[in-house]
CSV table of C-alpha atoms in Angstrom, one decimal:
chain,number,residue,atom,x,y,z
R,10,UNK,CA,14.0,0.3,0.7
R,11,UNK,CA,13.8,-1.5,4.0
R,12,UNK,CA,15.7,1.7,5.8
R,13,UNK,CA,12.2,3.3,4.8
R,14,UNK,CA,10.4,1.3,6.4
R,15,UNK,CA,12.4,1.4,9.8
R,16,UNK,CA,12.5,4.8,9.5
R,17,UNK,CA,8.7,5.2,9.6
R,18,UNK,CA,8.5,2.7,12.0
R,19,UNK,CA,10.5,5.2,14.5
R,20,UNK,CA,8.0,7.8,13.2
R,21,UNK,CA,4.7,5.1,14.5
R,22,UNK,CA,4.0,3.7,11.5
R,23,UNK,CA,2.8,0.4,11.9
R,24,UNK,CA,4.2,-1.8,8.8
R,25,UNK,CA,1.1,-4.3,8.0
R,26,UNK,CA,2.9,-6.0,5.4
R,27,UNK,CA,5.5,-8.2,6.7
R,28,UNK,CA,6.8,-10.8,3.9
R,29,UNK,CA,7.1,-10.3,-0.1
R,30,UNK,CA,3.7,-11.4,-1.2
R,31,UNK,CA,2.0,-8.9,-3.5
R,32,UNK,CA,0.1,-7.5,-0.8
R,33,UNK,CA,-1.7,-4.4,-1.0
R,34,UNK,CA,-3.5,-2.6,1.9
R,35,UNK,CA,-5.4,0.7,1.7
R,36,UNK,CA,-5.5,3.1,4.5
R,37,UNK,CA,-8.3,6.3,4.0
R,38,UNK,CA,-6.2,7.7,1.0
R,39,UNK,CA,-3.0,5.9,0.9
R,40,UNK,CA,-2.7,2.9,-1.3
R,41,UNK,CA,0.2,0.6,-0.4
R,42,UNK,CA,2.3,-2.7,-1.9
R,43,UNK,CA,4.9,-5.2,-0.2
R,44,UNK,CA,6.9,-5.4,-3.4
R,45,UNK,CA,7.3,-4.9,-7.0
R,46,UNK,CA,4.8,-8.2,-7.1
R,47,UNK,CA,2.0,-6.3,-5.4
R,48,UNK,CA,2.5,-4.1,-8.9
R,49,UNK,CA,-0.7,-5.5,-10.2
R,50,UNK,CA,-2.5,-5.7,-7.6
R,51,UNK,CA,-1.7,-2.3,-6.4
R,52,UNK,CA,-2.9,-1.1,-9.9
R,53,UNK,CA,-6.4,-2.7,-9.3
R,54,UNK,CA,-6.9,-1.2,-6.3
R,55,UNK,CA,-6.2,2.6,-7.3
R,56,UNK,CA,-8.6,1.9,-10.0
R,57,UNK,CA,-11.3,0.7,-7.8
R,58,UNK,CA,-10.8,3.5,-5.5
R,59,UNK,CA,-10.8,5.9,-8.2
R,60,UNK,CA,-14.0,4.8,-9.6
R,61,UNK,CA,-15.4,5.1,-6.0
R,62,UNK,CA,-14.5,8.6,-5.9
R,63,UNK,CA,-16.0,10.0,-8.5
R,64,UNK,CA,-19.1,7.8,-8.3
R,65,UNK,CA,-19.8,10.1,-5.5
């Protein structure tokens, strides 16, 4: 997994996430975690941003 993440960095992604926390981050449409531990997390926020969808 952390080949990915150099790989995109050579493409100009810029990684936010920088230890194993549980972080999640949303960018516009793309829903991200640091880990398996941001599993949860990650879950309530594509939920959240779901709901705000179609609220619209």
């Amino acid at each position: 997994p952390w080949l990915v993440g150099e790989n995109l960095q050579k493409l100009g992604v810029k990684i936010l996430n920088k230890g194993i926390t549980g972080q999640v981050h949303r960018d516009r449409k793309l829903l991200t975690g640091d880990s398996p531990l941001a599993s949860n997390n990650l879950g309530k926020l594509a939920a959240k941003t779901l709901l705000e969808a179609f609220a619209r």
